[in-house]
Amino acid sequence: LLILMMFRHGLRVSEAIALRRDDADLAQSRLWVTRLKNGLSVEHPVEGDELRALRRWLAMRDDALPWLFISERQQPLTRQAVNYIVGMAGKRAGLGRAHPHMLRHSCGFALANRGYDLRLIQDYLGHRDPRHTAHYTRTAASRFDGLW
């Protein structure tokens, strides 16, 4: 769930570990994403598979802790724990060395490859400056489709 949400919402590690239970509105299928680095905080839709995984995760928990993601010791996840989780998942998947910020970049590239415009991707990732988003759209071959 952590990896899925980091990819789907383009979360930085610090944004993912700061998520709280009340940021996820399961009734409305929405997630409030508080962006760091002076980014634009926005509400994101939560897709069906992600919503079902969120419900399963929260149903498994028997604590009243406010954080969405917690460790086995009932504490919020640390940056190091997220690095380890993503690194091990990448290794198991045969991807070699993977780090969490790759999920944020993958989100940007996936949206660009689906044909979404720069401004929409910029807002979704919380970028204030379009220059930070432009490199995702420059490599999307689909943007040239139908030119001629």
Short mmCIF file of N, CA, C and O in Angstrom, two decimals:
data_model
loop_
_atom_site.label_atom_id
_atom_site.label_comp_id
_atom_site.label_asym_id
_atom_site.label_seq_id
_atom_site.Cartn_x
_atom_site.Cartn_y
_atom_site.Cartn_z
N LEU A 1 0.83 -1.20 0.00
CA LEU A 1 0.00 0.00 0.00
C LEU A 1 0.87 1.25 0.00
O LEU A 1 0.59 2.20 -0.72
N LEU A 2 1.92 1.23 0.82
CA LEU A 2 2.83 2.38 0.88
C LEU A 2 3.41 2.68 -0.51
O LEU A 2 3.38 3.82 -0.97
N ILE A 3 3.91 1.66 -1.17
CA ILE A 3 4.53 1.85 -2.49
C ILE A 3 3.49 2.30 -3.51
O ILE A 3 3.74 3.21 -4.31
N LEU A 4 2.33 1.68 -3.49
CA LEU A 4 1.26 2.08 -4.41
C LEU A 4 0.89 3.54 -4.22
O LEU A 4 0.79 4.30 -5.19
N MET A 5 0.72 3.96 -2.98
CA MET A 5 0.32 5.34 -2.72
C MET A 5 1.43 6.32 -3.05
O MET A 5 1.16 7.42 -3.55
N MET A 6 2.68 5.95 -2.80
CA MET A 6 3.79 6.84 -3.15
C MET A 6 3.83 7.04 -4.66
O MET A 6 4.07 8.15 -5.14
N PHE A 7 3.58 5.97 -5.42
CA PHE A 7 3.57 6.09 -6.88
C PHE A 7 2.35 6.86 -7.36
O PHE A 7 2.47 7.84 -8.10
N ARG A 8 1.16 6.45 -6.93
CA ARG A 8 -0.08 7.06 -7.43
C ARG A 8 -0.19 8.54 -7.14
O ARG A 8 -0.75 9.30 -7.90
N HIS A 9 0.34 8.95 -5.99
CA HIS A 9 0.18 10.34 -5.58
C HIS A 9 1.48 11.13 -5.68
O HIS A 9 1.52 12.30 -5.30
N GLY A 10 2.54 10.50 -6.21
CA GLY A 10 3.80 11.19 -6.37
C GLY A 10 4.35 11.69 -5.05
O GLY A 10 4.88 12.80 -4.98
N LEU A 11 4.24 10.88 -4.01
CA LEU A 11 4.63 11.31 -2.67
C LEU A 11 6.13 11.25 -2.46
O LEU A 11 6.79 10.27 -2.85
N ARG A 12 6.65 12.25 -1.82
CA ARG A 12 8.01 12.21 -1.30
C ARG A 12 7.96 11.34 -0.03
O ARG A 12 6.90 11.17 0.57
N VAL A 13 9.11 10.82 0.39
CA VAL A 13 9.14 9.98 1.60
C VAL A 13 8.56 10.74 2.78
O VAL A 13 7.71 10.21 3.51
N SER A 14 8.98 11.97 2.97
CA SER A 14 8.51 12.74 4.12
C SER A 14 7.00 13.00 4.05
O SER A 14 6.33 13.07 5.09
N GLU A 15 6.45 13.11 2.86
CA GLU A 15 5.01 13.30 2.71
C GLU A 15 4.26 12.00 3.03
O GLU A 15 3.20 12.03 3.65
N ALA A 16 4.83 10.88 2.62
CA ALA A 16 4.19 9.59 2.88
C ALA A 16 4.17 9.27 4.36
O ALA A 16 3.13 8.84 4.89
N ILE A 17 5.28 9.49 5.04
CA ILE A 17 5.32 9.12 6.46
C ILE A 17 4.55 10.12 7.32
O ILE A 17 4.20 9.81 8.46
N ALA A 18 4.25 11.29 6.77
CA ALA A 18 3.46 12.29 7.50
C ALA A 18 1.96 12.09 7.32
O ALA A 18 1.18 12.74 8.02
N LEU A 19 1.55 11.21 6.38
CA LEU A 19 0.12 11.00 6.17
C LEU A 19 -0.53 10.51 7.46
O LEU A 19 0.02 9.68 8.18
N ARG A 20 -1.71 11.03 7.69
CA ARG A 20 -2.47 10.64 8.89
C ARG A 20 -3.75 9.94 8.44
O ARG A 20 -4.20 10.12 7.31
N ARG A 21 -4.30 9.19 9.33
CA ARG A 21 -5.55 8.48 9.02
C ARG A 21 -6.61 9.43 8.51
O ARG A 21 -7.34 9.13 7.58
N ASP A 22 -6.74 10.61 9.15
CA ASP A 22 -7.80 11.52 8.76
C ASP A 22 -7.52 12.25 7.45
O ASP A 22 -8.37 12.99 6.96
N ASP A 23 -6.35 12.03 6.85
CA ASP A 23 -6.08 12.55 5.50
C ASP A 23 -6.81 11.71 4.45
O ASP A 23 -7.00 12.17 3.32
N ALA A 24 -7.16 10.49 4.81
CA ALA A 24 -7.85 9.58 3.88
C ALA A 24 -9.34 9.60 4.19
O ALA A 24 -9.78 9.15 5.24
N ASP A 25 -10.12 10.14 3.26
CA ASP A 25 -11.56 10.16 3.38
C ASP A 25 -12.09 8.98 2.57
O ASP A 25 -12.27 9.07 1.35
N LEU A 26 -12.32 7.86 3.26
CA LEU A 26 -12.72 6.63 2.57
C LEU A 26 -14.13 6.74 2.01
O LEU A 26 -14.42 6.15 0.97
N ALA A 27 -14.99 7.48 2.66
CA ALA A 27 -16.37 7.64 2.19
C ALA A 27 -16.43 8.39 0.85
O ALA A 27 -17.25 8.08 -0.01
N GLN A 28 -15.54 9.36 0.68
CA GLN A 28 -15.53 10.16 -0.55
C GLN A 28 -14.45 9.72 -1.54
O GLN A 28 -14.30 10.32 -2.60
N SER A 29 -13.65 8.71 -1.17
CA SER A 29 -12.53 8.23 -2.00
C SER A 29 -11.57 9.37 -2.34
O SER A 29 -11.24 9.61 -3.50
N ARG A 30 -11.13 10.06 -1.30
CA ARG A 30 -10.22 11.20 -1.46
C ARG A 30 -9.07 11.10 -0.48
O ARG A 30 -9.22 10.56 0.62
N LEU A 31 -7.95 11.67 -0.87
CA LEU A 31 -6.77 11.74 -0.01
C LEU A 31 -6.26 13.17 -0.01
O LEU A 31 -6.03 13.75 -1.07
N TRP A 32 -6.10 13.75 1.17
CA TRP A 32 -5.53 15.08 1.29
C TRP A 32 -4.01 14.91 1.32
O TRP A 32 -3.47 14.22 2.17
N VAL A 33 -3.33 15.51 0.33
CA VAL A 33 -1.88 15.40 0.22
C VAL A 33 -1.28 16.74 0.62
O VAL A 33 -1.44 17.74 -0.10
N THR A 34 -0.60 16.76 1.75
CA THR A 34 0.09 17.96 2.21
C THR A 34 1.49 17.93 1.62
O THR A 34 2.31 17.07 1.98
N ARG A 35 1.76 18.82 0.70
CA ARG A 35 3.06 18.86 0.03
C ARG A 35 4.08 19.64 0.87
O ARG A 35 3.73 20.62 1.54
N LEU A 36 5.30 19.19 0.78
CA LEU A 36 6.40 19.88 1.45
C LEU A 36 7.16 20.70 0.42
O LEU A 36 6.77 20.78 -0.74
N LYS A 37 8.24 21.31 0.84
CA LYS A 37 9.08 22.13 -0.03
C LYS A 37 8.26 23.26 -0.69
O LYS A 37 8.40 23.53 -1.86
N ASN A 38 7.35 23.84 0.09
CA ASN A 38 6.51 24.94 -0.39
C ASN A 38 5.64 24.52 -1.58
O ASN A 38 5.29 25.33 -2.43
N GLY A 39 5.31 23.24 -1.64
CA GLY A 39 4.48 22.74 -2.73
C GLY A 39 3.01 23.04 -2.51
O GLY A 39 2.58 23.44 -1.43
N LEU A 40 2.23 22.82 -3.54
CA LEU A 40 0.79 23.06 -3.52
C LEU A 40 0.10 21.83 -2.95
O LEU A 40 0.10 20.77 -3.56
N SER A 41 -0.50 21.96 -1.76
CA SER A 41 -1.24 20.85 -1.16
C SER A 41 -2.59 20.74 -1.84
O SER A 41 -3.26 21.75 -2.09
N VAL A 42 -2.98 19.51 -2.16
CA VAL A 42 -4.23 19.28 -2.91
C VAL A 42 -4.90 17.99 -2.44
O VAL A 42 -4.29 17.16 -1.78
N GLU A 43 -6.15 17.86 -2.85
CA GLU A 43 -6.90 16.64 -2.60
C GLU A 43 -6.83 15.78 -3.86
O GLU A 43 -7.07 16.27 -4.96
N HIS A 44 -6.51 14.50 -3.69
CA HIS A 44 -6.41 13.57 -4.81
C HIS A 44 -7.53 12.54 -4.73
O HIS A 44 -7.91 12.13 -3.62
N PRO A 45 -8.00 12.08 -5.88
CA PRO A 45 -8.94 10.96 -5.86
C PRO A 45 -8.19 9.67 -5.49
O PRO A 45 -6.99 9.54 -5.75
N VAL A 46 -8.90 8.74 -4.89
CA VAL A 46 -8.34 7.43 -4.55
C VAL A 46 -9.09 6.40 -5.39
O VAL A 46 -10.32 6.31 -5.33
N GLU A 47 -8.34 5.67 -6.21
CA GLU A 47 -8.95 4.68 -7.10
C GLU A 47 -9.41 3.45 -6.32
O GLU A 47 -8.97 3.22 -5.20
N GLY A 48 -10.25 2.64 -6.94
CA GLY A 48 -10.87 1.50 -6.28
C GLY A 48 -9.92 0.51 -5.65
O GLY A 48 -10.11 0.09 -4.50
N ASP A 49 -8.88 0.10 -6.38
CA ASP A 49 -7.94 -0.87 -5.83
C ASP A 49 -7.19 -0.30 -4.62
O ASP A 49 -6.98 -0.98 -3.62
N GLU A 50 -6.86 0.95 -4.71
CA GLU A 50 -6.17 1.63 -3.61
C GLU A 50 -7.10 1.80 -2.41
O GLU A 50 -6.70 1.60 -1.25
N LEU A 51 -8.35 2.13 -2.68
CA LEU A 51 -9.34 2.30 -1.62
C LEU A 51 -9.56 0.98 -0.88
O LEU A 51 -9.60 0.94 0.35
N ARG A 52 -9.67 -0.12 -1.64
CA ARG A 52 -9.84 -1.43 -1.00
C ARG A 52 -8.63 -1.80 -0.16
O ARG A 52 -8.76 -2.31 0.95
N ALA A 53 -7.43 -1.51 -0.65
CA ALA A 53 -6.21 -1.80 0.10
C ALA A 53 -6.14 -0.95 1.37
O ALA A 53 -5.73 -1.43 2.43
N LEU A 54 -6.53 0.31 1.27
CA LEU A 54 -6.57 1.19 2.44
C LEU A 54 -7.53 0.65 3.50
O LEU A 54 -7.20 0.60 4.69
N ARG A 55 -8.70 0.23 3.06
CA ARG A 55 -9.70 -0.32 4.00
C ARG A 55 -9.17 -1.58 4.67
O ARG A 55 -9.35 -1.77 5.88
N ARG A 56 -8.53 -2.46 3.89
CA ARG A 56 -7.96 -3.68 4.47
C ARG A 56 -6.89 -3.35 5.49
O ARG A 56 -6.82 -3.94 6.56
N TRP A 57 -5.99 -2.40 5.14
CA TRP A 57 -4.91 -2.01 6.04
C TRP A 57 -5.45 -1.45 7.35
O TRP A 57 -5.02 -1.83 8.44
N LEU A 58 -6.42 -0.56 7.26
CA LEU A 58 -6.97 0.06 8.47
C LEU A 58 -7.77 -0.95 9.30
O LEU A 58 -7.78 -0.88 10.53
N ALA A 59 -8.42 -1.91 8.64
CA ALA A 59 -9.18 -2.93 9.36
C ALA A 59 -8.25 -3.87 10.13
O ALA A 59 -8.63 -4.42 11.17
N MET A 60 -7.03 -4.06 9.64
CA MET A 60 -6.05 -4.93 10.31
C MET A 60 -5.48 -4.29 11.57
O MET A 60 -4.99 -4.98 12.44
N ARG A 61 -5.54 -2.99 11.64
CA ARG A 61 -4.92 -2.27 12.75
C ARG A 61 -5.81 -2.28 13.98
O ARG A 61 -7.02 -2.11 13.87
N ASP A 62 -5.18 -2.45 15.13
CA ASP A 62 -5.93 -2.44 16.38
C ASP A 62 -5.47 -1.30 17.30
O ASP A 62 -5.63 -1.37 18.50
N ASP A 63 -4.91 -0.28 16.69
CA ASP A 63 -4.41 0.87 17.46
C ASP A 63 -5.25 2.10 17.12
O ASP A 63 -6.04 2.08 16.20
N ALA A 64 -5.02 3.14 17.87
CA ALA A 64 -5.70 4.41 17.61
C ALA A 64 -4.70 5.49 17.22
O ALA A 64 -4.98 6.67 17.35
N LEU A 65 -3.54 5.06 16.73
CA LEU A 65 -2.50 6.01 16.35
C LEU A 65 -2.94 6.83 15.15
O LEU A 65 -3.64 6.33 14.27
N PRO A 66 -2.53 8.08 15.07
CA PRO A 66 -3.02 8.96 14.01
C PRO A 66 -2.36 8.73 12.64
O PRO A 66 -2.91 9.12 11.63
N TRP A 67 -1.18 8.12 12.61
CA TRP A 67 -0.45 7.99 11.36
C TRP A 67 -1.04 6.90 10.48
O TRP A 67 -1.49 5.86 10.97
N LEU A 68 -1.01 7.12 9.18
CA LEU A 68 -1.52 6.12 8.25
C LEU A 68 -0.59 4.92 8.18
O LEU A 68 -1.03 3.78 8.19
N PHE A 69 0.71 5.18 8.13
CA PHE A 69 1.68 4.09 8.05
C PHE A 69 2.48 4.02 9.34
O PHE A 69 3.08 5.02 9.75
N ILE A 70 2.48 2.83 9.94
CA ILE A 70 3.22 2.65 11.18
C ILE A 70 4.13 1.43 11.08
O ILE A 70 3.93 0.55 10.24
N SER A 71 5.13 1.41 11.95
CA SER A 71 6.06 0.29 12.00
C SER A 71 5.50 -0.83 12.88
O SER A 71 4.46 -0.67 13.52
N GLU A 72 6.23 -1.92 12.93
CA GLU A 72 5.85 -3.05 13.79
C GLU A 72 5.87 -2.64 15.26
O GLU A 72 5.24 -3.26 16.10
N ARG A 73 6.61 -1.60 15.57
CA ARG A 73 6.72 -1.12 16.96
C ARG A 73 5.69 -0.04 17.28
O ARG A 73 5.82 0.68 18.26
N GLN A 74 4.69 0.08 16.41
CA GLN A 74 3.60 1.04 16.63
C GLN A 74 4.09 2.49 16.65
O GLN A 74 3.60 3.30 17.43
N GLN A 75 5.03 2.80 15.78
CA GLN A 75 5.56 4.14 15.64
C GLN A 75 5.42 4.55 14.17
O GLN A 75 5.30 3.70 13.30
N PRO A 76 5.44 5.86 13.88
CA PRO A 76 5.39 6.25 12.46
C PRO A 76 6.64 5.72 11.76
O PRO A 76 7.70 5.57 12.37
N LEU A 77 6.48 5.38 10.49
CA LEU A 77 7.63 4.90 9.72
C LEU A 77 8.69 5.99 9.64
O LEU A 77 8.38 7.18 9.58
N THR A 78 9.93 5.57 9.60
CA THR A 78 11.05 6.49 9.43
C THR A 78 11.44 6.54 7.96
O THR A 78 11.07 5.66 7.18
N ARG A 79 12.21 7.55 7.61
CA ARG A 79 12.74 7.64 6.24
C ARG A 79 13.55 6.39 5.90
O ARG A 79 13.46 5.86 4.80
N GLN A 80 14.35 5.94 6.87
CA GLN A 80 15.19 4.77 6.65
C GLN A 80 14.34 3.52 6.39
O GLN A 80 14.69 2.69 5.55
N ALA A 81 13.23 3.39 7.11
CA ALA A 81 12.36 2.24 6.92
C ALA A 81 11.76 2.25 5.52
O ALA A 81 11.70 1.21 4.85
N VAL A 82 11.33 3.41 5.06
CA VAL A 82 10.75 3.51 3.72
C VAL A 82 11.83 3.22 2.67
O VAL A 82 11.57 2.49 1.70
N ASN A 83 13.02 3.74 2.85
CA ASN A 83 14.12 3.43 1.93
C ASN A 83 14.36 1.93 1.86
O ASN A 83 14.55 1.37 0.78
N TYR A 84 14.33 1.27 3.01
CA TYR A 84 14.55 -0.17 3.07
C TYR A 84 13.42 -0.92 2.36
O TYR A 84 13.67 -1.81 1.55
N ILE A 85 12.18 -0.55 2.65
CA ILE A 85 11.02 -1.23 2.05
C ILE A 85 11.05 -1.11 0.53
O ILE A 85 10.90 -2.10 -0.19
N VAL A 86 11.28 0.08 0.03
CA VAL A 86 11.30 0.29 -1.42
C VAL A 86 12.51 -0.40 -2.04
O VAL A 86 12.41 -1.04 -3.09
N GLY A 87 13.64 -0.31 -1.38
CA GLY A 87 14.85 -0.98 -1.89
C GLY A 87 14.68 -2.48 -1.99
O GLY A 87 15.05 -3.10 -3.00
N MET A 88 14.11 -3.09 -0.96
CA MET A 88 13.90 -4.54 -0.97
C MET A 88 12.85 -4.94 -2.01
O MET A 88 12.99 -5.96 -2.68
N ALA A 89 11.81 -4.15 -2.15
CA ALA A 89 10.79 -4.44 -3.17
C ALA A 89 11.40 -4.38 -4.57
O ALA A 89 11.11 -5.22 -5.42
N GLY A 90 12.25 -3.37 -4.80
CA GLY A 90 12.93 -3.26 -6.09
C GLY A 90 13.84 -4.44 -6.36
O GLY A 90 13.87 -4.98 -7.47
N LYS A 91 14.54 -4.87 -5.35
CA LYS A 91 15.44 -6.01 -5.49
C LYS A 91 14.65 -7.28 -5.79
O LYS A 91 15.00 -8.05 -6.69
N ARG A 92 13.58 -7.50 -5.04
CA ARG A 92 12.74 -8.69 -5.24
C ARG A 92 12.08 -8.69 -6.62
O ARG A 92 11.82 -9.75 -7.19
N ALA A 93 11.78 -7.51 -7.13
CA ALA A 93 11.15 -7.40 -8.45
C ALA A 93 12.18 -7.47 -9.59
O ALA A 93 11.80 -7.42 -10.75
N GLY A 94 13.45 -7.57 -9.23
CA GLY A 94 14.49 -7.65 -10.25
C GLY A 94 14.80 -6.31 -10.89
O GLY A 94 15.32 -6.26 -12.00
N LEU A 95 14.51 -5.23 -10.19
CA LEU A 95 14.75 -3.89 -10.74
C LEU A 95 16.10 -3.33 -10.34
O LEU A 95 16.44 -2.22 -10.73
N GLY A 96 16.83 -4.06 -9.53
CA GLY A 96 18.11 -3.53 -9.07
C GLY A 96 17.88 -2.53 -7.95
O GLY A 96 16.95 -2.64 -7.17
N ARG A 97 18.74 -1.54 -7.90
CA ARG A 97 18.66 -0.53 -6.83
C ARG A 97 17.49 0.41 -7.08
O ARG A 97 17.44 1.12 -8.08
N ALA A 98 16.55 0.41 -6.17
CA ALA A 98 15.40 1.31 -6.27
C ALA A 98 15.36 2.18 -5.03
O ALA A 98 15.67 1.72 -3.93
N HIS A 99 15.00 3.42 -5.20
CA HIS A 99 14.86 4.30 -4.05
C HIS A 99 13.50 5.00 -4.15
O HIS A 99 12.91 5.11 -5.23
N PRO A 100 12.98 5.47 -3.02
CA PRO A 100 11.61 6.00 -2.98
C PRO A 100 11.33 7.15 -3.94
O PRO A 100 10.22 7.24 -4.48
N HIS A 101 12.28 8.01 -4.18
CA HIS A 101 11.99 9.16 -5.05
C HIS A 101 11.73 8.73 -6.48
O HIS A 101 11.11 9.46 -7.26
N MET A 102 12.18 7.52 -6.84
CA MET A 102 11.88 6.99 -8.17
C MET A 102 10.37 6.84 -8.37
O MET A 102 9.88 6.98 -9.50
N LEU A 103 9.65 6.59 -7.29
CA LEU A 103 8.20 6.45 -7.39
C LEU A 103 7.55 7.78 -7.76
O LEU A 103 6.60 7.83 -8.55
N ARG A 104 8.06 8.86 -7.20
CA ARG A 104 7.54 10.20 -7.53
C ARG A 104 7.81 10.53 -9.00
O ARG A 104 6.92 10.99 -9.72
N HIS A 105 9.03 10.25 -9.45
CA HIS A 105 9.35 10.50 -10.85
C HIS A 105 8.52 9.60 -11.76
O HIS A 105 8.05 10.04 -12.82
N SER A 106 8.33 8.35 -11.36
CA SER A 106 7.52 7.43 -12.16
C SER A 106 6.09 7.93 -12.31
O SER A 106 5.48 7.77 -13.37
N CYS A 107 5.57 8.51 -11.26
CA CYS A 107 4.23 9.10 -11.32
C CYS A 107 4.18 10.19 -12.39
O CYS A 107 3.29 10.19 -13.25
N GLY A 108 5.14 11.10 -12.37
CA GLY A 108 5.18 12.18 -13.35
C GLY A 108 5.30 11.67 -14.77
O GLY A 108 4.57 12.12 -15.67
N PHE A 109 6.19 10.70 -14.99
CA PHE A 109 6.36 10.13 -16.33
C PHE A 109 5.12 9.37 -16.78
O PHE A 109 4.71 9.45 -17.94
N ALA A 110 4.49 8.63 -15.86
CA ALA A 110 3.28 7.88 -16.22
C ALA A 110 2.16 8.82 -16.64
O ALA A 110 1.46 8.56 -17.63
N LEU A 111 1.99 9.91 -15.90
CA LEU A 111 0.94 10.87 -16.27
C LEU A 111 1.25 11.53 -17.61
O LEU A 111 0.35 11.72 -18.44
N ALA A 112 2.51 11.87 -17.85
CA ALA A 112 2.90 12.47 -19.13
C ALA A 112 2.67 11.49 -20.28
O ALA A 112 2.18 11.87 -21.35
N ASN A 113 3.02 10.23 -20.06
CA ASN A 113 2.85 9.22 -21.11
C ASN A 113 1.38 8.93 -21.39
O ASN A 113 1.05 8.45 -22.46
N ARG A 114 0.51 9.25 -20.47
CA ARG A 114 -0.93 9.10 -20.70
C ARG A 114 -1.50 10.32 -21.42
O ARG A 114 -2.68 10.38 -21.71
N GLY A 115 -0.65 11.31 -21.67
CA GLY A 115 -1.07 12.47 -22.45
C GLY A 115 -1.59 13.64 -21.65
O GLY A 115 -2.13 14.59 -22.23
N TYR A 116 -1.44 13.60 -20.33
CA TYR A 116 -1.91 14.74 -19.54
C TYR A 116 -0.98 15.92 -19.72
O TYR A 116 0.22 15.77 -19.91
N ASP A 117 -1.56 17.11 -19.67
CA ASP A 117 -0.77 18.31 -19.94
C ASP A 117 0.09 18.71 -18.75
O ASP A 117 -0.15 18.30 -17.61
N LEU A 118 1.06 19.52 -19.05
CA LEU A 118 2.05 19.96 -18.07
C LEU A 118 1.41 20.60 -16.85
O LEU A 118 1.79 20.30 -15.71
N ARG A 119 0.43 21.44 -17.05
CA ARG A 119 -0.19 22.16 -15.93
C ARG A 119 -0.89 21.22 -14.96
O ARG A 119 -0.82 21.37 -13.75
N LEU A 120 -1.58 20.21 -15.51
CA LEU A 120 -2.27 19.24 -14.66
C LEU A 120 -1.25 18.44 -13.84
O LEU A 120 -1.43 18.24 -12.63
N ILE A 121 -0.19 17.97 -14.47
CA ILE A 121 0.84 17.21 -13.77
C ILE A 121 1.51 18.08 -12.71
O ILE A 121 1.78 17.63 -11.60
N GLN A 122 1.74 19.33 -13.07
CA GLN A 122 2.35 20.28 -12.12
C GLN A 122 1.50 20.39 -10.86
O GLN A 122 2.01 20.29 -9.74
N ASP A 123 0.22 20.59 -11.01
CA ASP A 123 -0.68 20.70 -9.86
C ASP A 123 -0.76 19.40 -9.09
O ASP A 123 -0.78 19.39 -7.86
N TYR A 124 -0.82 18.28 -9.80
CA TYR A 124 -0.96 16.98 -9.15
C TYR A 124 0.26 16.67 -8.27
O TYR A 124 0.14 16.15 -7.17
N LEU A 125 1.45 17.02 -8.77
CA LEU A 125 2.68 16.76 -8.01
C LEU A 125 2.99 17.87 -7.02
O LEU A 125 3.93 17.75 -6.24
N GLY A 126 2.23 18.95 -7.07
CA GLY A 126 2.42 20.02 -6.11
C GLY A 126 3.55 20.97 -6.44
O GLY A 126 4.01 21.71 -5.58
N HIS A 127 4.00 20.96 -7.71
CA HIS A 127 5.09 21.86 -8.10
C HIS A 127 4.56 23.29 -8.24
O HIS A 127 3.52 23.52 -8.84
N ARG A 128 5.28 24.23 -7.71
CA ARG A 128 4.91 25.64 -7.89
C ARG A 128 5.48 26.18 -9.20
O ARG A 128 4.91 27.05 -9.82
N ASP A 129 6.63 25.64 -9.61
CA ASP A 129 7.32 26.12 -10.80
C ASP A 129 7.19 25.09 -11.92
O ASP A 129 7.59 23.94 -11.75
N PRO A 130 6.65 25.47 -13.09
CA PRO A 130 6.48 24.50 -14.18
C PRO A 130 7.79 23.91 -14.69
O PRO A 130 7.79 22.83 -15.27
N ARG A 131 8.90 24.58 -14.44
CA ARG A 131 10.19 24.02 -14.88
C ARG A 131 10.50 22.70 -14.20
O ARG A 131 11.19 21.86 -14.75
N HIS A 132 9.96 22.52 -12.97
CA HIS A 132 10.20 21.27 -12.25
C HIS A 132 9.40 20.12 -12.83
O HIS A 132 9.71 18.96 -12.58
N THR A 133 8.38 20.43 -13.58
CA THR A 133 7.50 19.41 -14.16
C THR A 133 7.84 19.15 -15.62
O THR A 133 7.55 18.07 -16.14
N ALA A 134 8.47 20.10 -16.28
CA ALA A 134 8.67 20.02 -17.73
C ALA A 134 9.44 18.79 -18.17
O ALA A 134 9.16 18.23 -19.24
N HIS A 135 10.39 18.31 -17.37
CA HIS A 135 11.18 17.17 -17.84
C HIS A 135 10.35 15.89 -17.96
O HIS A 135 10.70 15.00 -18.71
N TYR A 136 9.21 15.81 -17.29
CA TYR A 136 8.35 14.64 -17.44
C TYR A 136 7.69 14.62 -18.81
O TYR A 136 7.51 13.57 -19.41
N THR A 137 7.31 15.79 -19.31
CA THR A 137 6.60 15.84 -20.59
C THR A 137 7.55 15.83 -21.78
O THR A 137 7.15 15.45 -22.87
N ARG A 138 8.78 16.23 -21.59
CA ARG A 138 9.72 16.28 -22.72
C ARG A 138 10.02 14.91 -23.30
O ARG A 138 10.32 14.78 -24.47
N THR A 139 9.98 13.88 -22.46
CA THR A 139 10.33 12.54 -22.94
C THR A 139 9.12 11.72 -23.36
O THR A 139 9.28 10.59 -23.79
N ALA A 140 7.94 12.26 -23.25
CA ALA A 140 6.73 11.52 -23.62
C ALA A 140 6.56 11.54 -25.13
O ALA A 140 6.20 12.55 -25.72
N ALA A 141 6.81 10.40 -25.76
CA ALA A 141 6.71 10.31 -27.22
C ALA A 141 5.29 10.59 -27.70
O ALA A 141 5.09 11.09 -28.81
N SER A 142 4.31 10.30 -26.86
CA SER A 142 2.91 10.48 -27.27
C SER A 142 2.57 11.94 -27.55
O SER A 142 1.61 12.22 -28.26
N ARG A 143 3.37 12.87 -27.03
CA ARG A 143 3.04 14.27 -27.28
C ARG A 143 3.23 14.64 -28.75
O ARG A 143 2.71 15.65 -29.20
N PHE A 144 3.94 13.82 -29.52
CA PHE A 144 4.15 14.07 -30.94
C PHE A 144 3.11 13.37 -31.82
O PHE A 144 3.06 13.61 -33.02
N ASP A 145 2.32 12.49 -31.21
CA ASP A 145 1.32 11.76 -31.98
C ASP A 145 0.34 12.73 -32.63
O ASP A 145 -0.15 13.68 -31.99
N GLY A 146 0.06 12.51 -33.90
CA GLY A 146 -0.92 13.31 -34.62
C GLY A 146 -0.42 14.65 -35.09
O GLY A 146 -1.21 15.46 -35.57
N LEU A 147 0.87 14.93 -34.95
CA LEU A 147 1.39 16.21 -35.43
C LEU A 147 1.22 16.35 -36.93
O LEU A 147 0.91 17.44 -37.41
N TRP A 148 1.42 15.27 -37.66
CA TRP A 148 1.30 15.32 -39.11
C TRP A 148 0.20 14.39 -39.51
O TRP A 148 -0.03 13.79 -40.34
#
